GROMACS .gro file of N, CA and C in nm:
model
  339
    1MET      N    1  -5.954  -4.302   3.451
    1MET     CA    2  -5.838  -4.261   3.527
    1MET      C    3  -5.775  -4.385   3.587
    2ALA      N    4  -5.645  -4.399   3.577
    2ALA     CA    5  -5.574  -4.517   3.628
    2ALA      C    6  -5.568  -4.513   3.780
    3ALA      N    7  -5.579  -4.630   3.840
    3ALA     CA    8  -5.571  -4.640   3.986
    3ALA      C    9  -5.428  -4.615   4.031
    4ALA      N   10  -5.414  -4.553   4.148
    4ALA     CA   11  -5.280  -4.529   4.204
    4ALA      C   12  -5.217  -4.662   4.243
    5PRO      N   13  -5.085  -4.675   4.229
    5PRO     CA   14  -5.020  -4.800   4.268
    5PRO      C   15  -5.031  -4.822   4.418
    6THR      N   16  -5.038  -4.947   4.459
    6THR     CA   17  -5.044  -4.980   4.600
    6THR      C   18  -4.905  -4.966   4.661
    7PRO      N   19  -4.888  -4.874   4.758
    7PRO     CA   20  -4.757  -4.858   4.818
    7PRO      C   21  -4.721  -4.978   4.904
    8SER      N   22  -4.595  -5.011   4.910
    8SER     CA   23  -4.550  -5.120   4.996
    8SER      C   24  -4.404  -5.099   5.030
    9CYS      N   25  -4.358  -5.174   5.127
    9CYS     CA   26  -4.217  -5.167   5.164
    9CYS      C   27  -4.173  -5.303   5.214
   10SER      N   28  -4.047  -5.333   5.197
   10SER     CA   29  -3.988  -5.450   5.258
   10SER      C   30  -3.908  -5.400   5.375
   11GLY      N   31  -3.925  -5.463   5.489
   11GLY     CA   32  -3.877  -5.399   5.609
   11GLY      C   33  -3.750  -5.449   5.673
   12LEU      N   34  -3.661  -5.359   5.699
   12LEU     CA   35  -3.552  -5.372   5.792
   12LEU      C   36  -3.469  -5.498   5.775
   13HIS      N   37  -3.429  -5.529   5.652
   13HIS     CA   38  -3.344  -5.644   5.627
   13HIS      C   39  -3.213  -5.628   5.703
   14GLY      N   40  -3.164  -5.735   5.759
   14GLY     CA   41  -3.033  -5.734   5.821
   14GLY      C   42  -3.032  -5.694   5.967
   15LEU      N   43  -3.143  -5.647   6.021
   15LEU     CA   44  -3.145  -5.616   6.162
   15LEU      C   45  -3.156  -5.744   6.243
   16CYS      N   46  -3.084  -5.751   6.352
   16CYS     CA   47  -3.082  -5.873   6.432
   16CYS      C   48  -3.144  -5.844   6.569
   17PHE      N   49  -3.239  -5.924   6.608
   17PHE     CA   50  -3.307  -5.906   6.736
   17PHE      C   51  -3.328  -6.040   6.802
   18SER      N   52  -3.337  -6.036   6.935
   18SER     CA   53  -3.382  -6.154   7.007
   18SER      C   54  -3.521  -6.125   7.063
   19HIS      N   55  -3.587  -6.029   7.005
   19HIS     CA   56  -3.714  -5.980   7.057
   19HIS      C   57  -3.816  -5.969   6.945
   20VAL      N   58  -3.932  -5.924   6.981
   20VAL     CA   59  -4.041  -5.911   6.885
   20VAL      C   60  -4.037  -5.774   6.820
   21LEU      N   61  -4.065  -5.770   6.691
   21LEU     CA   62  -4.070  -5.645   6.618
   21LEU      C   63  -4.215  -5.620   6.575
   22PHE      N   64  -4.262  -5.501   6.600
   22PHE     CA   65  -4.397  -5.463   6.560
   22PHE      C   66  -4.387  -5.342   6.467
   23ALA      N   67  -4.477  -5.332   6.375
   23ALA     CA   68  -4.485  -5.212   6.292
   23ALA      C   69  -4.620  -5.147   6.319
   24PHE      N   70  -4.619  -5.018   6.344
   24PHE     CA   71  -4.741  -4.943   6.366
   24PHE      C   72  -4.748  -4.836   6.259
   25TRP      N   73  -4.867  -4.787   6.234
   25TRP     CA   74  -4.884  -4.693   6.125
   25TRP      C   75  -4.959  -4.570   6.171
   26SER      N   76  -4.929  -4.462   6.106
   26SER     CA   77  -4.998  -4.336   6.128
   26SER      C   78  -5.049  -4.289   5.992
   27PHE      N   79  -5.174  -4.251   5.986
   27PHE     CA   80  -5.233  -4.210   5.859
   27PHE      C   81  -5.289  -4.069   5.870
   28VAL      N   82  -5.282  -3.997   5.761
   28VAL     CA   83  -5.342  -3.865   5.752
   28VAL      C   84  -5.437  -3.865   5.634
   29GLY      N   85  -5.532  -3.776   5.634
   29GLY     CA   86  -5.621  -3.769   5.519
   29GLY      C   87  -5.765  -3.757   5.560
   30SER      N   88  -5.851  -3.821   5.484
   30SER     CA   89  -5.995  -3.801   5.496
   30SER      C   90  -6.057  -3.869   5.617
   31GLY      N   91  -5.985  -3.955   5.688
   31GLY     CA   92  -6.042  -4.026   5.801
   31GLY      C   93  -6.111  -4.154   5.760
   32SER      N   94  -6.105  -4.190   5.633
   32SER     CA   95  -6.166  -4.315   5.589
   32SER      C   96  -6.081  -4.433   5.633
   33ALA      N   97  -6.140  -4.551   5.632
   33ALA     CA   98  -6.070  -4.672   5.674
   33ALA      C   99  -5.957  -4.704   5.578
   34VAL      N  100  -5.844  -4.743   5.634
   34VAL     CA  101  -5.727  -4.781   5.556
   34VAL      C  102  -5.693  -4.924   5.592
   35THR      N  103  -5.666  -5.008   5.493
   35THR     CA  104  -5.627  -5.146   5.517
   35THR      C  105  -5.476  -5.156   5.517
   36VAL      N  106  -5.421  -5.208   5.627
   36VAL     CA  107  -5.277  -5.229   5.640
   36VAL      C  108  -5.252  -5.378   5.649
   37THR      N  109  -5.156  -5.427   5.572
   37THR     CA  110  -5.122  -5.569   5.576
   37THR      C  111  -4.973  -5.583   5.602
   38GLN      N  112  -4.938  -5.655   5.709
   38GLN     CA  113  -4.799  -5.686   5.740
   38GLN      C  114  -4.784  -5.837   5.739
   39THR      N  115  -4.683  -5.887   5.669
   39THR     CA  116  -4.659  -6.031   5.659
   39THR      C  117  -4.514  -6.060   5.694
   40PRO      N  118  -4.488  -6.144   5.794
   40PRO     CA  119  -4.582  -6.197   5.892
   40PRO      C  120  -4.624  -6.088   5.990
   41ARG      N  121  -4.732  -6.113   6.065
   41ARG     CA  122  -4.785  -6.013   6.158
   41ARG      C  123  -4.687  -5.982   6.271
   42PHE      N  124  -4.619  -6.084   6.325
   42PHE     CA  125  -4.523  -6.066   6.433
   42PHE      C  126  -4.397  -6.144   6.398
   43ILE      N  127  -4.283  -6.094   6.445
   43ILE     CA  128  -4.156  -6.161   6.419
   43ILE      C  129  -4.081  -6.176   6.551
   44SER      N  130  -4.033  -6.295   6.578
   44SER     CA  131  -3.949  -6.320   6.694
   44SER      C  132  -3.841  -6.417   6.650
   45ASP      N  133  -3.716  -6.382   6.676
   45ASP     CA  134  -3.606  -6.468   6.633
   45ASP      C  135  -3.491  -6.458   6.731
   46SER      N  136  -3.395  -6.545   6.716
   46SER     CA  137  -3.278  -6.548   6.804
   46SER      C  138  -3.182  -6.435   6.768
   47THR      N  139  -3.104  -6.394   6.867
   47THR     CA  140  -3.001  -6.294   6.843
   47THR      C  141  -2.909  -6.341   6.732
   48GLY      N  142  -2.874  -6.251   6.643
   48GLY     CA  143  -2.784  -6.283   6.533
   48GLY      C  144  -2.855  -6.329   6.408
   49GLN      N  145  -2.985  -6.352   6.414
   49GLN     CA  146  -3.061  -6.395   6.297
   49GLN      C  147  -3.119  -6.273   6.226
   50ASN      N  148  -3.121  -6.275   6.095
   50ASN     CA  149  -3.183  -6.168   6.017
   50ASN      C  150  -3.334  -6.187   6.015
   51ILE      N  151  -3.406  -6.076   6.010
   51ILE     CA  152  -3.551  -6.080   5.998
   51ILE      C  153  -3.591  -6.003   5.873
   52SER      N  154  -3.707  -6.038   5.819
   52SER     CA  155  -3.759  -5.969   5.703
   52SER      C  156  -3.911  -5.974   5.706
   53PHE      N  157  -3.976  -5.866   5.669
   53PHE     CA  158  -4.121  -5.865   5.659
   53PHE      C  159  -4.160  -5.762   5.553
   54SER      N  160  -4.285  -5.768   5.512
   54SER     CA  161  -4.333  -5.669   5.415
   54SER      C  162  -4.463  -5.608   5.466
   55CYS      N  163  -4.485  -5.483   5.429
   55CYS     CA  164  -4.605  -5.411   5.468
   55CYS      C  165  -4.664  -5.344   5.345
   56SER      N  166  -4.795  -5.335   5.341
   56SER     CA  167  -4.860  -5.262   5.232
   56SER      C  168  -4.986  -5.195   5.284
   57VAL      N  169  -5.023  -5.086   5.220
   57VAL     CA  170  -5.146  -5.013   5.253
   57VAL      C  171  -5.222  -4.987   5.125
   58ASP      N  172  -5.352  -4.966   5.139
   58ASP     CA  173  -5.433  -4.941   5.021
   58ASP      C  174  -5.459  -4.791   5.000
   59GLU      N  175  -5.375  -4.708   5.055
   59GLU     CA  176  -5.384  -4.563   5.042
   59GLU      C  177  -5.249  -4.508   4.999
   60THR      N  178  -5.247  -4.385   4.950
   60THR     CA  179  -5.120  -4.323   4.915
   60THR      C  180  -5.076  -4.218   5.018
   61THR      N  181  -5.162  -4.184   5.112
   61THR     CA  182  -5.129  -4.088   5.216
   61THR      C  183  -5.111  -4.164   5.347
   62TYR      N  184  -4.988  -4.189   5.384
   62TYR     CA  185  -4.959  -4.273   5.500
   62TYR      C  186  -4.819  -4.245   5.550
   63GLU      N  187  -4.790  -4.289   5.673
   63GLU     CA  188  -4.655  -4.294   5.728
   63GLU      C  189  -4.644  -4.424   5.806
   64PHE      N  190  -4.533  -4.493   5.794
   64PHE     CA  191  -4.507  -4.613   5.872
   64PHE      C  192  -4.406  -4.578   5.980
   65TYR      N  193  -4.430  -4.624   6.102
   65TYR     CA  194  -4.332  -4.613   6.210
   65TYR      C  195  -4.303  -4.754   6.258
   66PHE      N  196  -4.176  -4.791   6.264
   66PHE     CA  197  -4.135  -4.924   6.305
   66PHE      C  198  -4.080  -4.917   6.447
   67TYR      N  199  -4.132  -5.005   6.535
   67TYR     CA  200  -4.094  -5.006   6.676
   67TYR      C  201  -4.037  -5.141   6.715
   68HIS      N  202  -3.950  -5.139   6.815
   68HIS     CA  203  -3.894  -5.260   6.874
   68HIS      C  204  -3.945  -5.268   7.017
   69GLN      N  205  -4.000  -5.383   7.056
   69GLN     CA  206  -4.054  -5.401   7.190
   69GLN      C  207  -3.997  -5.528   7.250
   70LEU      N  208  -3.941  -5.518   7.370
   70LEU     CA  209  -3.888  -5.634   7.440
   70LEU      C  210  -4.003  -5.719   7.492
   71PRO      N  211  -3.987  -5.852   7.496
   71PRO     CA  212  -4.093  -5.939   7.547
   71PRO      C  213  -4.129  -5.902   7.691
   72GLY      N  214  -4.257  -5.891   7.719
   72GLY     CA  215  -4.305  -5.861   7.853
   72GLY      C  216  -4.292  -5.717   7.895
   73LYS      N  217  -4.245  -5.630   7.809
   73LYS     CA  218  -4.226  -5.488   7.841
   73LYS      C  219  -4.325  -5.403   7.763
   74THR      N  220  -4.355  -5.284   7.816
   74THR     CA  221  -4.445  -5.193   7.745
   74THR      C  222  -4.367  -5.086   7.668
   75GLU      N  223  -4.241  -5.066   7.701
   75GLU     CA  224  -4.161  -4.964   7.635
   75GLU      C  225  -4.134  -5.000   7.489
   76LEU      N  226  -4.147  -4.902   7.402
   76LEU     CA  227  -4.118  -4.919   7.260
   76LEU      C  228  -4.001  -4.830   7.221
   77LYS      N  229  -3.916  -4.880   7.132
   77LYS     CA  230  -3.805  -4.801   7.078
   77LYS      C  231  -3.833  -4.779   6.930
   78VAL      N  232  -3.831  -4.653   6.887
   78VAL     CA  233  -3.852  -4.622   6.746
   78VAL      C  234  -3.728  -4.665   6.669
   79LEU      N  235  -3.747  -4.751   6.568
   79LEU     CA  236  -3.636  -4.801   6.488
   79LEU      C  237  -3.618  -4.722   6.359
   80ALA      N  238  -3.726  -4.700   6.289
   80ALA     CA  239  -3.719  -4.636   6.158
   80ALA      C  240  -3.859  -4.591   6.119
   81TYR      N  241  -3.865  -4.515   6.014
   81TYR     CA  242  -3.996  -4.476   5.963
   81TYR      C  243  -3.993  -4.468   5.811
   82LEU      N  244  -4.111  -4.476   5.754
   82LEU     CA  245  -4.129  -4.463   5.610
   82LEU      C  246  -4.209  -4.335   5.589
   83PRO      N  247  -4.146  -4.230   5.537
   83PRO     CA  248  -4.214  -4.101   5.522
   83PRO      C  249  -4.337  -4.110   5.431
   84ARG      N  250  -4.421  -4.013   5.444
   84ARG     CA  251  -4.545  -4.004   5.368
   84ARG      C  252  -4.519  -4.022   5.219
   85ALA      N  253  -4.589  -4.118   5.159
   85ALA     CA  254  -4.585  -4.147   5.015
   85ALA      C  255  -4.446  -4.185   4.964
   86SER      N  256  -4.361  -4.236   5.051
   86SER     CA  257  -4.227  -4.280   5.010
   86SER      C  258  -4.223  -4.432   5.005
   87LYS      N  259  -4.130  -4.487   4.931
   87LYS     CA  260  -4.110  -4.631   4.928
   87LYS      C  261  -3.975  -4.669   4.987
   88THR      N  262  -3.909  -4.574   5.053
   88THR     CA  263  -3.777  -4.598   5.109
   88THR      C  264  -3.780  -4.580   5.260
   89ILE      N  265  -3.740  -4.683   5.333
   89ILE     CA  266  -3.732  -4.674   5.479
   89ILE      C  267  -3.612  -4.587   5.515
   90GLU      N  268  -3.633  -4.497   5.611
   90GLU     CA  269  -3.528  -4.408   5.656
   90GLU      C  270  -3.511  -4.423   5.806
   91ASP      N  271  -3.392  -4.383   5.854
   91ASP     CA  272  -3.372  -4.377   5.998
   91ASP      C  273  -3.468  -4.274   6.054
   92ILE      N  274  -3.504  -4.293   6.180
   92ILE     CA  275  -3.593  -4.197   6.243
   92ILE      C  276  -3.519  -4.062   6.252
   93PRO      N  277  -3.583  -3.952   6.218
   93PRO     CA  278  -3.514  -3.823   6.223
   93PRO      C  279  -3.481  -3.784   6.367
   94PRO      N  280  -3.374  -3.707   6.387
   94PRO     CA  281  -3.332  -3.671   6.523
   94PRO      C  282  -3.443  -3.608   6.607
   95GLU      N  283  -3.529  -3.529   6.544
   95GLU     CA  284  -3.635  -3.463   6.621
   95GLU      C  285  -3.741  -3.559   6.674
   96LEU      N  286  -3.747  -3.684   6.622
   96LEU     CA  287  -3.843  -3.783   6.671
   96LEU      C  288  -3.779  -3.885   6.765
   97LYS      N  289  -3.646  -3.893   6.769
   97LYS     CA  290  -3.579  -3.991   6.855
   97LYS      C  291  -3.615  -3.964   7.000
   98ASP      N  292  -3.636  -4.071   7.076
   98ASP     CA  293  -3.665  -4.064   7.219
   98ASP      C  294  -3.790  -3.983   7.250
   99ARG      N  295  -3.883  -3.970   7.155
   99ARG     CA  296  -4.007  -3.897   7.181
   99ARG      C  297  -4.122  -3.989   7.216
  100GLY      N  298  -4.107  -4.120   7.201
  100GLY     CA  299  -4.214  -4.211   7.234
  100GLY      C  300  -4.238  -4.212   7.384
  101SER      N  301  -4.361  -4.200   7.426
  101SER     CA  302  -4.392  -4.206   7.568
  101SER      C  303  -4.520  -4.285   7.587
  102HIS      N  304  -4.522  -4.367   7.691
  102HIS     CA  305  -4.635  -4.454   7.720
  102HIS      C  306  -4.750  -4.372   7.775
  103ILE      N  307  -4.867  -4.378   7.716
  103ILE     CA  308  -4.981  -4.301   7.765
  103ILE      C  309  -5.103  -4.389   7.793
  104SER      N  310  -5.086  -4.521   7.792
  104SER     CA  311  -5.199  -4.610   7.817
  104SER      C  312  -5.149  -4.741   7.877
  105ASN      N  313  -5.225  -4.798   7.970
  105ASN     CA  314  -5.191  -4.929   8.026
  105ASN      C  315  -5.276  -5.039   7.965
  106SER      N  316  -5.336  -5.013   7.852
  106SER     CA  317  -5.422  -5.112   7.787
  106SER      C  318  -5.338  -5.225   7.729
  107LEU      N  319  -5.405  -5.330   7.683
  107LEU     CA  320  -5.338  -5.442   7.620
  107LEU      C  321  -5.254  -5.396   7.502
  108TRP      N  322  -5.304  -5.299   7.426
  108TRP     CA  323  -5.229  -5.241   7.314
  108TRP      C  324  -5.186  -5.103   7.356
  109PRO      N  325  -5.065  -5.088   7.412
  109PRO     CA  326  -5.020  -4.957   7.460
  109PRO      C  327  -5.025  -4.852   7.349
  110ILE      N  328  -5.055  -4.731   7.388
  110ILE     CA  329  -5.059  -4.618   7.296
  110ILE      C  330  -4.939  -4.530   7.328
  111TYR      N  331  -4.870  -4.486   7.227
  111TYR     CA  332  -4.752  -4.403   7.245
  111TYR      C  333  -4.770  -4.271   7.175
  112ASP      N  334  -4.726  -4.166   7.240
  112ASP     CA  335  -4.734  -4.032   7.185
  112ASP      C  336  -4.602  -4.000   7.119
  113LEU      N  337  -4.602  -3.984   6.988
  113LEU     CA  338  -4.480  -3.946   6.917
  113LEU      C  339  -4.482  -3.798   6.898
   0.00000   0.00000   0.00000
């Protein structure tokens, strides 16, 4: 049986930020470990500059959520998402907009979508 192709995406070309962009992932399935690779891991650039990154996972059951976080702030803004088993980034659907809420004061804040 042939192995399933490794899903990947190239992220958010043409968006301009003066802040750091993080990508977080949500996975569904058997609960087994999933390897996520984002290159580069973090992006910070001047206003007006384009950014580009790529992400890949070693599973076919996944969702990517892309967040924007201002330096020194805990608040995250949902930018876009990659639906389950899709290779096309889409705008966040209206029902998920403004649903992120801070539920942890840890070094890595946790958000409830």
